[in-house]
Amino acid sequence: MKALVGLLFLLQVVTVANAQRVCASEIYSQKLLSSNPSIKSGWNKADAQISATLKAASSFVARDTTTNETIYLPVVIHIVYNKTIENITDAQVKSQLVVLNDDYSNSNIDKINTPAVFSLLAADTKIKFCLAQVDPQGRKTGGIVRKYTTKEYFSPEDGMKSSAQGGDDAWDSKRYLNIWVCNMSGRTMGYSSLPGGPANVDGVVISYDVFGTGENVRSPFNKGRTATHEIGHWLGLKHIWGDAICGTDLVEDTPTQQYYNYGCPAFPHVSNCSPNTNGDMFMNFMDFTNDGCMNMFTIGQKQRMRALFAKGNLRNSFLLSFACDSTLAQGSALPIEDTIPVVTVTTTIHAKQSAGLKVYPNPTQSIVNIEYINTINSSPKTISIFNVVGTRVYTGQLTKEKASVNMVNFAKGIYIVQIEEGGNKLTSKIIKQ
Ligand SMILES: [Zn+2]
């Protein structure tokens, strides 16, 4: 009898352990650091950028960087599979995108489960995800790459991110959020690189059996929250308990908590370091609770994430990534920035009053005229021209109402003309023939 009780106890412990969320981000970072100590300077730089951006804002409310505009993140999913079951369907991938967009905009239907005292802090991050529509060469894509591997599983050591190691190389991590979906060793569900790490391994990794929703994902991690959590790390968030007993996540509106929560605690769950009787915010995406029990990011977490996109900061380049726009895809590769010849700009006074941005002739073989008249503000405006993968290929000033740019040496294809004035941006497409 005693032996049976003991066995039952053991089974129970094993069951609980198997049901716990396992995020390997912390272990991954420590391993990376021990093999390459210089990596810390990049992480510190990203942390310093976030801190400085948040500090520069006049108030907690004023901290929404980039004027709260929607940030679009083109995502590429690298499915690295050995067995057929690991080669997840497009539908499963798309179900994950739905979850990400719901969770990051606070439009997840289970937000009704957020306790009232915390729901006031729940945030629409104004960060949106799309499957990339344009690949790094400017070609049309669905944003999903499938690659067979002879490896039966991967450990959190980046093998899946390298073609040479049986994985698939990253797309330009300044323009794309790379997500690798593969079979992870042990019980690891996923991990993320930290902002400021090496560019070729920047991104998140999710085990194929907890990616997306539907029949093929395992309960209680079948609501796509592993990716929500890991992308939170990629966007600079720490675990809500700060990875230390009563630690800090550097976010001021998440309550201090003693340790992580798992399973599905009842509210309130008060610990030794709870600031008040509301206790832990165990329903936060950055805790370790089950998918069905987490449902919010806070305003403070939103500010921390968005700070990475502020001017001069690490992920600012994403604001110039146009890979969510399928109309920009084309057949041939575009030149890289360094190969674009210098072009001259001449400005002329244009007597005709016209509103908005005009770009003509379109298409053009050489000269393109750019007109923008703002009757309220006559200050100089910046003109930029980007290729379809968001590389800036031209910069100039619109000091009068009209500028002419000679595109004769540009490769044929689609470009985006952007006028920037203060925080406002106007864009127009131009086709070079
Ligand atoms: Zn984590």
CSV table of N, CA and C in Angstrom, one decimal, residues 197-334:
chain,number,residue,atom,x,y,z
A,197,GLY,N,21.5,41.0,-29.1
A,197,GLY,CA,22.4,39.8,-29.3
A,197,GLY,C,22.8,39.8,-30.7
A,198,PRO,N,23.5,38.7,-31.1
A,198,PRO,CA,24.0,38.6,-32.5
A,198,PRO,C,22.9,38.6,-33.5
A,199,ALA,N,23.0,39.3,-34.6
A,199,ALA,CA,21.9,39.5,-35.6
A,199,ALA,C,21.5,38.2,-36.2
A,200,ASN,N,22.5,37.3,-36.4
A,200,ASN,CA,22.1,36.0,-37.2
A,200,ASN,C,21.4,35.0,-36.4
A,201,VAL,N,21.3,35.2,-35.1
A,201,VAL,CA,20.5,34.3,-34.2
A,201,VAL,C,19.3,35.1,-33.5
A,202,ASP,N,19.0,36.3,-34.0
A,202,ASP,CA,18.0,37.1,-33.4
A,202,ASP,C,16.6,36.5,-33.8
A,203,GLY,N,15.8,36.2,-32.8
A,203,GLY,CA,14.5,35.7,-33.0
A,203,GLY,C,14.0,34.8,-32.0
A,204,VAL,N,12.9,34.1,-32.2
A,204,VAL,CA,12.4,33.2,-31.2
A,204,VAL,C,12.2,31.8,-31.8
A,205,VAL,N,12.3,30.8,-30.9
A,205,VAL,CA,12.1,29.4,-31.3
A,205,VAL,C,11.0,28.8,-30.5
A,206,ILE,N,10.1,28.1,-31.2
A,206,ILE,CA,8.9,27.5,-30.5
A,206,ILE,C,8.8,26.1,-30.9
A,207,SER,N,8.5,25.2,-29.9
A,207,SER,CA,8.4,23.8,-30.2
A,207,SER,C,7.1,23.6,-31.1
A,208,TYR,N,7.2,22.7,-32.1
A,208,TYR,CA,6.0,22.5,-33.0
A,208,TYR,C,4.7,22.2,-32.3
A,209,ASP,N,4.8,21.5,-31.1
A,209,ASP,CA,3.6,21.0,-30.5
A,209,ASP,C,2.9,22.1,-29.6
A,210,VAL,N,3.5,23.3,-29.5
A,210,VAL,CA,2.8,24.3,-28.7
A,210,VAL,C,2.7,25.6,-29.6
A,211,PHE,N,2.8,25.4,-30.9
A,211,PHE,CA,2.7,26.6,-31.8
A,211,PHE,C,1.4,26.6,-32.5
A,212,GLY,N,0.6,27.7,-32.2
A,212,GLY,CA,-0.7,27.9,-32.8
A,212,GLY,C,-1.8,27.2,-31.9
A,213,THR,N,-2.9,27.1,-32.5
A,213,THR,CA,-4.0,26.5,-31.8
A,213,THR,C,-4.6,25.3,-32.6
A,214,GLY,N,-5.5,24.6,-32.1
A,214,GLY,CA,-6.1,23.5,-32.8
A,214,GLY,C,-5.7,22.1,-32.3
A,215,GLU,N,-5.9,21.1,-33.1
A,215,GLU,CA,-5.9,19.7,-32.6
A,215,GLU,C,-4.4,19.3,-32.3
A,216,ASN,N,-3.5,19.8,-33.0
A,216,ASN,CA,-2.1,19.2,-33.0
A,216,ASN,C,-1.2,19.8,-31.9
A,217,VAL,N,-1.8,20.7,-31.1
A,217,VAL,CA,-1.0,21.3,-30.0
A,217,VAL,C,-1.4,20.7,-28.7
A,218,ARG,N,-0.5,20.6,-27.8
A,218,ARG,CA,-0.8,19.9,-26.5
A,218,ARG,C,-1.3,20.8,-25.4
A,219,SER,N,-2.3,20.3,-24.8
A,219,SER,CA,-2.9,21.0,-23.6
A,219,SER,C,-1.9,20.8,-22.4
A,220,PRO,N,-1.8,21.8,-21.5
A,220,PRO,CA,-2.6,23.1,-21.5
A,220,PRO,C,-1.9,24.3,-22.2
A,221,PHE,N,-1.1,23.9,-23.2
A,221,PHE,CA,-0.4,25.0,-23.9
A,221,PHE,C,-0.8,25.1,-25.4
A,222,ASN,N,-2.2,25.0,-25.5
A,222,ASN,CA,-2.8,24.9,-26.8
A,222,ASN,C,-3.5,26.2,-27.3
A,223,LYS,N,-3.1,27.3,-26.7
A,223,LYS,CA,-3.8,28.5,-27.1
A,223,LYS,C,-2.8,29.5,-27.6
A,224,GLY,N,-1.6,29.1,-28.0
A,224,GLY,CA,-0.6,29.9,-28.7
A,224,GLY,C,0.1,30.9,-27.8
A,225,ARG,N,0.0,30.7,-26.5
A,225,ARG,CA,0.6,31.7,-25.6
A,225,ARG,C,2.2,31.6,-25.5
A,226,THR,N,2.7,30.4,-25.9
A,226,THR,CA,4.1,30.3,-25.8
A,226,THR,C,4.8,31.3,-26.7
A,227,ALA,N,4.3,31.5,-27.9
A,227,ALA,CA,4.8,32.5,-28.8
A,227,ALA,C,4.6,33.9,-28.3
A,228,THR,N,3.4,34.1,-27.8
A,228,THR,CA,3.1,35.4,-27.2
A,228,THR,C,4.2,35.8,-26.1
A,229,HIS,N,4.5,34.8,-25.3
A,229,HIS,CA,5.4,35.0,-24.2
A,229,HIS,C,6.9,35.2,-24.7
A,230,GLU,N,7.3,34.3,-25.6
A,230,GLU,CA,8.7,34.4,-26.1
A,230,GLU,C,8.9,35.7,-26.9
A,231,ILE,N,7.9,36.1,-27.7
A,231,ILE,CA,8.1,37.4,-28.4
A,231,ILE,C,8.1,38.5,-27.5
A,232,GLY,N,7.5,38.4,-26.3
A,232,GLY,CA,7.6,39.4,-25.3
A,232,GLY,C,9.1,39.6,-24.9
A,233,HIS,N,9.8,38.5,-24.7
A,233,HIS,CA,11.2,38.5,-24.5
A,233,HIS,C,12.0,39.2,-25.6
A,234,TRP,N,11.6,38.8,-26.8
A,234,TRP,CA,12.3,39.4,-28.0
A,234,TRP,C,12.1,40.9,-28.0
A,235,LEU,N,11.0,41.4,-27.5
A,235,LEU,CA,10.7,42.8,-27.4
A,235,LEU,C,11.1,43.4,-26.1
A,236,GLY,N,12.0,42.8,-25.4
A,236,GLY,CA,12.7,43.4,-24.2
A,236,GLY,C,12.0,43.1,-22.9
A,237,LEU,N,11.0,42.3,-22.8
A,237,LEU,CA,10.4,42.0,-21.5
A,237,LEU,C,11.1,40.9,-20.8
A,238,LYS,N,11.1,41.1,-19.5
A,238,LYS,CA,11.7,40.0,-18.6
A,238,LYS,C,10.5,39.3,-18.0
A,239,HIS,N,10.8,38.1,-17.4
A,239,HIS,CA,9.8,37.4,-16.6
A,239,HIS,C,9.3,38.3,-15.5
A,240,ILE,N,8.0,38.1,-15.2
A,240,ILE,CA,7.3,39.1,-14.3
A,240,ILE,C,7.9,39.0,-12.9
A,241,TRP,N,8.5,37.9,-12.5
A,241,TRP,CA,9.1,37.9,-11.2
A,241,TRP,C,10.6,38.3,-11.2
A,242,GLY,N,11.1,38.7,-12.4
A,242,GLY,CA,12.4,39.2,-12.5
A,242,GLY,C,13.5,38.2,-12.4
A,243,ASP,N,13.1,36.9,-12.6
A,243,ASP,CA,14.1,35.8,-12.5
A,243,ASP,C,14.9,35.7,-11.2
A,244,ALA,N,14.3,36.2,-10.2
A,244,ALA,CA,14.9,36.2,-8.9
A,244,ALA,C,13.8,36.2,-7.8
A,245,ILE,N,14.1,35.8,-6.6
A,245,ILE,CA,13.1,35.8,-5.6
A,245,ILE,C,12.7,37.3,-5.3
A,246,CYS,N,11.5,37.6,-5.5
A,246,CYS,CA,11.0,39.0,-5.3
A,246,CYS,C,11.8,39.9,-6.2
A,247,GLY,N,12.2,39.5,-7.4
A,247,GLY,CA,13.0,40.3,-8.3
A,247,GLY,C,12.2,41.4,-9.0
A,248,THR,N,12.9,42.1,-9.9
A,248,THR,CA,12.2,43.1,-10.7
A,248,THR,C,12.2,42.8,-12.2
A,249,ASP,N,11.1,43.1,-12.9
A,249,ASP,CA,11.1,43.0,-14.3
A,249,ASP,C,11.3,44.4,-15.0
A,250,LEU,N,11.6,45.4,-14.1
A,250,LEU,CA,11.9,46.8,-14.6
A,250,LEU,C,10.6,47.4,-15.2
A,251,VAL,N,9.5,46.9,-14.8
A,251,VAL,CA,8.2,47.5,-15.3
A,251,VAL,C,7.5,48.0,-14.1
A,252,GLU,N,7.0,49.2,-14.0
A,252,GLU,CA,6.5,49.7,-12.8
A,252,GLU,C,5.1,49.4,-12.4
A,253,ASP,N,4.3,48.9,-13.4
A,253,ASP,CA,2.9,48.6,-13.1
A,253,ASP,C,2.6,47.1,-13.0
A,254,THR,N,3.7,46.3,-12.9
A,254,THR,CA,3.5,44.9,-12.6
A,254,THR,C,3.9,44.7,-11.2
A,255,PRO,N,3.1,44.1,-10.3
A,255,PRO,CA,3.4,43.9,-8.9
A,255,PRO,C,4.6,43.0,-8.7
A,256,THR,N,5.4,43.3,-7.7
A,256,THR,CA,6.5,42.4,-7.3
A,256,THR,C,5.9,41.1,-6.9
A,257,GLN,N,6.5,40.0,-7.4
A,257,GLN,CA,6.1,38.7,-6.9
A,257,GLN,C,7.3,37.8,-6.6
A,258,GLN,N,7.0,36.9,-5.6
A,258,GLN,CA,8.1,36.1,-5.1
A,258,GLN,C,8.8,35.2,-6.1
A,259,TYR,N,8.0,34.5,-6.9
A,259,TYR,CA,8.5,33.5,-7.8
A,259,TYR,C,7.5,33.4,-9.0
A,260,TYR,N,7.7,32.5,-9.9
A,260,TYR,CA,6.8,32.3,-10.9
A,260,TYR,C,5.6,31.5,-10.5
A,261,ASN,N,4.5,31.6,-11.2
A,261,ASN,CA,3.3,30.8,-10.9
A,261,ASN,C,3.1,29.8,-12.1
A,262,TYR,N,2.6,28.7,-11.8
A,262,TYR,CA,2.3,27.7,-12.9
A,262,TYR,C,0.9,27.2,-12.7
A,263,GLY,N,0.4,26.5,-13.7
A,263,GLY,CA,-1.0,25.9,-13.6
A,263,GLY,C,-1.9,27.1,-13.8
A,264,CYS,N,-2.9,27.1,-12.9
A,264,CYS,CA,-3.9,28.1,-13.0
A,264,CYS,C,-4.4,28.6,-11.6
A,265,PRO,N,-3.6,29.5,-11.0
A,265,PRO,CA,-3.9,29.9,-9.6
A,265,PRO,C,-5.3,30.6,-9.5
A,266,ALA,N,-5.8,30.6,-8.3
A,266,ALA,CA,-7.1,31.3,-8.0
A,266,ALA,C,-6.7,32.8,-7.6
A,267,PHE,N,-7.4,33.7,-8.0
A,267,PHE,CA,-7.2,35.1,-7.6
A,267,PHE,C,-7.8,35.4,-6.3
A,268,PRO,N,-7.2,36.1,-5.3
A,268,PRO,CA,-5.8,36.6,-5.5
A,268,PRO,C,-4.8,35.6,-5.0
A,269,HIS,N,-3.6,35.7,-5.6
A,269,HIS,CA,-2.5,34.8,-5.1
A,269,HIS,C,-1.4,35.7,-4.5
A,270,VAL,N,-1.4,35.8,-3.2
A,270,VAL,CA,-0.5,36.7,-2.5
A,270,VAL,C,0.7,36.0,-2.1
A,271,SER,N,1.9,36.7,-2.3
A,271,SER,CA,3.2,36.1,-1.9
A,271,SER,C,3.8,37.0,-0.9
A,272,ASN,N,5.0,36.6,-0.4
A,272,ASN,CA,5.7,37.3,0.6
A,272,ASN,C,6.0,38.8,0.3
A,273,CYS,N,6.2,39.0,-1.0
A,273,CYS,CA,6.6,40.4,-1.4
A,273,CYS,C,5.5,41.1,-2.2
A,274,SER,N,4.3,40.6,-2.1
A,274,SER,CA,3.1,41.3,-2.8
A,274,SER,C,3.0,42.7,-2.2
A,275,PRO,N,2.8,43.7,-3.0
A,275,PRO,CA,2.7,45.1,-2.5
A,275,PRO,C,1.3,45.3,-1.8
A,276,ASN,N,0.3,44.5,-2.2
A,276,ASN,CA,-1.0,44.7,-1.6
A,276,ASN,C,-1.8,43.4,-1.7
A,277,THR,N,-3.0,43.4,-1.3
A,277,THR,CA,-3.8,42.2,-1.3
A,277,THR,C,-4.2,41.6,-2.6
A,278,ASN,N,-3.9,42.4,-3.7
A,278,ASN,CA,-4.2,41.9,-5.0
A,278,ASN,C,-3.2,40.8,-5.5
A,279,GLY,N,-2.1,40.8,-4.8
A,279,GLY,CA,-1.1,39.8,-5.0
A,279,GLY,C,-0.5,39.7,-6.4
A,280,ASP,N,-0.2,38.5,-6.9
A,280,ASP,CA,0.6,38.4,-8.1
A,280,ASP,C,-0.3,38.6,-9.4
A,281,MET,N,0.3,39.1,-10.4
A,281,MET,CA,-0.4,39.3,-11.7
A,281,MET,C,-0.1,38.0,-12.5
A,282,PHE,N,-0.6,36.9,-12.0
A,282,PHE,CA,-0.2,35.6,-12.6
A,282,PHE,C,-0.9,35.4,-14.0
A,283,MET,N,-1.8,36.3,-14.3
A,283,MET,CA,-2.5,36.2,-15.6
A,283,MET,C,-1.7,37.0,-16.7
A,284,ASN,N,-0.5,37.5,-16.3
A,284,ASN,CA,0.3,38.2,-17.3
A,284,ASN,C,1.0,37.2,-18.2
A,285,PHE,N,1.2,37.6,-19.5
A,285,PHE,CA,1.8,36.7,-20.4
A,285,PHE,C,3.2,36.4,-20.1
A,286,MET,N,3.9,37.2,-19.2
A,286,MET,CA,5.3,36.9,-18.8
A,286,MET,C,5.4,36.1,-17.5
A,287,ASP,N,4.3,35.5,-17.0
A,287,ASP,CA,4.4,34.5,-16.0
A,287,ASP,C,4.5,33.1,-16.6
A,288,PHE,N,4.4,32.1,-15.8
A,288,PHE,CA,4.5,30.7,-16.3
A,288,PHE,C,3.2,29.9,-16.2
A,289,THR,N,2.1,30.6,-16.1
A,289,THR,CA,0.8,29.9,-16.0
A,289,THR,C,0.4,29.3,-17.3
A,290,ASN,N,-0.6,28.5,-17.3
A,290,ASN,CA,-1.1,27.8,-18.5
A,290,ASN,C,-1.7,28.8,-19.5
A,291,ASP,N,-1.7,28.4,-20.7
A,291,ASP,CA,-2.2,29.2,-21.8
A,291,ASP,C,-3.6,29.8,-21.5
A,292,GLY,N,-4.4,29.0,-20.9
A,292,GLY,CA,-5.8,29.4,-20.7
A,292,GLY,C,-5.9,30.3,-19.5
A,293,CYS,N,-4.8,30.6,-18.8
A,293,CYS,CA,-4.9,31.4,-17.6
A,293,CYS,C,-4.1,32.7,-17.7
A,294,MET,N,-3.5,32.9,-18.9
A,294,MET,CA,-2.8,34.2,-19.0
A,294,MET,C,-3.5,35.0,-20.1
A,295,ASN,N,-3.6,36.3,-19.9
A,295,ASN,CA,-4.5,37.1,-20.8
A,295,ASN,C,-4.1,38.5,-20.9
A,296,MET,N,-3.0,39.0,-20.4
A,296,MET,CA,-2.7,40.4,-20.6
A,296,MET,C,-1.2,40.8,-20.5
A,297,PHE,N,-0.9,41.9,-21.2
A,297,PHE,CA,0.3,42.7,-21.0
A,297,PHE,C,-0.1,44.0,-20.3
A,298,THR,N,0.8,44.6,-19.6
A,298,THR,CA,0.4,45.9,-19.0
A,298,THR,C,0.8,47.1,-19.8
A,299,ILE,N,0.4,48.3,-19.4
A,299,ILE,CA,0.8,49.5,-20.1
A,299,ILE,C,2.3,49.7,-20.0
A,300,GLY,N,2.8,49.4,-18.8
A,300,GLY,CA,4.3,49.5,-18.6
A,300,GLY,C,5.1,48.6,-19.5
A,301,GLN,N,4.5,47.4,-19.7
A,301,GLN,CA,5.2,46.4,-20.6
A,301,GLN,C,5.1,46.9,-22.0
A,302,LYS,N,4.0,47.5,-22.4
A,302,LYS,CA,3.8,48.1,-23.7
A,302,LYS,C,4.9,49.1,-23.9
A,303,GLN,N,5.1,50.0,-23.0
A,303,GLN,CA,6.0,51.1,-23.1
A,303,GLN,C,7.5,50.6,-23.3
A,304,ARG,N,7.8,49.6,-22.5
A,304,ARG,CA,9.1,49.0,-22.6
A,304,ARG,C,9.3,48.3,-24.0
A,305,MET,N,8.3,47.6,-24.5
A,305,MET,CA,8.4,47.0,-25.8
A,305,MET,C,8.6,48.1,-26.9
A,306,ARG,N,7.7,49.1,-26.8
A,306,ARG,CA,7.7,50.1,-27.9
A,306,ARG,C,9.0,51.0,-27.8
A,307,ALA,N,9.6,51.1,-26.7
A,307,ALA,CA,10.8,51.9,-26.5
A,307,ALA,C,11.9,51.4,-27.5
A,308,LEU,N,11.9,50.1,-27.7
A,308,LEU,CA,12.9,49.5,-28.6
A,308,LEU,C,12.9,50.0,-30.0
A,309,PHE,N,11.7,50.6,-30.4
A,309,PHE,CA,11.4,51.0,-31.7
A,309,PHE,C,11.7,52.5,-31.9
A,310,ALA,N,12.0,53.2,-30.8
A,310,ALA,CA,12.2,54.7,-30.8
A,310,ALA,C,13.4,55.0,-31.7
A,311,LYS,N,13.4,56.2,-32.2
A,311,LYS,CA,14.5,56.6,-33.1
A,311,LYS,C,15.9,56.3,-32.5
A,312,GLY,N,16.7,55.7,-33.3
A,312,GLY,CA,18.1,55.4,-32.8
A,312,GLY,C,18.2,54.1,-32.1
A,313,ASN,N,17.1,53.5,-31.7
A,313,ASN,CA,17.1,52.3,-30.9
A,313,ASN,C,17.1,51.0,-31.7
A,314,LEU,N,17.4,49.9,-31.0
A,314,LEU,CA,17.7,48.7,-31.7
A,314,LEU,C,16.7,48.2,-32.8
A,315,ARG,N,15.4,48.3,-32.5
A,315,ARG,CA,14.5,47.7,-33.5
A,315,ARG,C,13.8,48.8,-34.3
A,316,ASN,N,14.3,50.0,-34.3
A,316,ASN,CA,13.8,51.1,-35.0
A,316,ASN,C,13.7,50.8,-36.5
A,317,SER,N,14.6,50.0,-37.0
A,317,SER,CA,14.6,49.6,-38.5
A,317,SER,C,13.3,49.0,-38.9
A,318,PHE,N,12.5,48.4,-38.0
A,318,PHE,CA,11.3,47.8,-38.4
A,318,PHE,C,10.3,48.8,-38.9
A,319,LEU,N,10.4,50.1,-38.4
A,319,LEU,CA,9.4,51.1,-38.9
A,319,LEU,C,9.6,51.3,-40.4
A,320,LEU,N,10.7,50.9,-40.9
A,320,LEU,CA,11.0,51.1,-42.4
A,320,LEU,C,10.9,49.7,-43.1
A,321,SER,N,10.3,48.7,-42.5
A,321,SER,CA,10.2,47.4,-43.1
A,321,SER,C,8.8,47.4,-43.8
A,322,PHE,N,8.8,47.2,-45.1
A,322,PHE,CA,7.5,47.2,-45.8
A,322,PHE,C,7.1,45.8,-46.2
A,323,ALA,N,7.7,44.8,-45.6
A,323,ALA,CA,7.4,43.5,-46.1
A,323,ALA,C,6.0,42.9,-45.7
A,324,CYS,N,5.2,43.7,-45.1
A,324,CYS,CA,3.8,43.3,-44.8
A,324,CYS,C,2.9,43.6,-46.0
A,325,ASP,N,3.4,44.4,-47.0
A,325,ASP,CA,2.6,44.8,-48.1
A,325,ASP,C,2.9,43.9,-49.3
A,326,SER,N,1.9,43.1,-49.6
A,326,SER,CA,2.1,42.1,-50.7
A,326,SER,C,2.2,42.8,-52.1
A,327,THR,N,1.6,44.0,-52.2
A,327,THR,CA,1.7,44.7,-53.5
A,327,THR,C,3.1,45.1,-53.9
A,328,LEU,N,4.0,45.0,-53.0
A,328,LEU,CA,5.4,45.4,-53.2
A,328,LEU,C,6.3,44.3,-53.7
A,329,ALA,N,5.8,43.1,-53.7
A,329,ALA,CA,6.6,42.0,-54.1
A,329,ALA,C,6.8,42.0,-55.6
A,330,GLN,N,8.0,41.5,-56.1
A,330,GLN,CA,8.3,41.4,-57.5
A,330,GLN,C,9.2,40.3,-57.7
A,331,GLY,N,9.5,40.1,-59.0
A,331,GLY,CA,10.2,38.9,-59.4
A,331,GLY,C,11.7,38.9,-59.1
A,332,SER,N,12.4,40.0,-59.3
A,332,SER,CA,13.8,40.0,-59.2
A,332,SER,C,14.4,40.6,-58.0
A,333,ALA,N,15.6,40.2,-57.6
A,333,ALA,CA,16.2,40.7,-56.4
A,333,ALA,C,16.6,42.2,-56.6
A,334,LEU,N,16.6,43.0,-55.6
A,334,LEU,CA,17.0,44.4,-55.6
A,334,LEU,C,18.4,44.6,-55.2
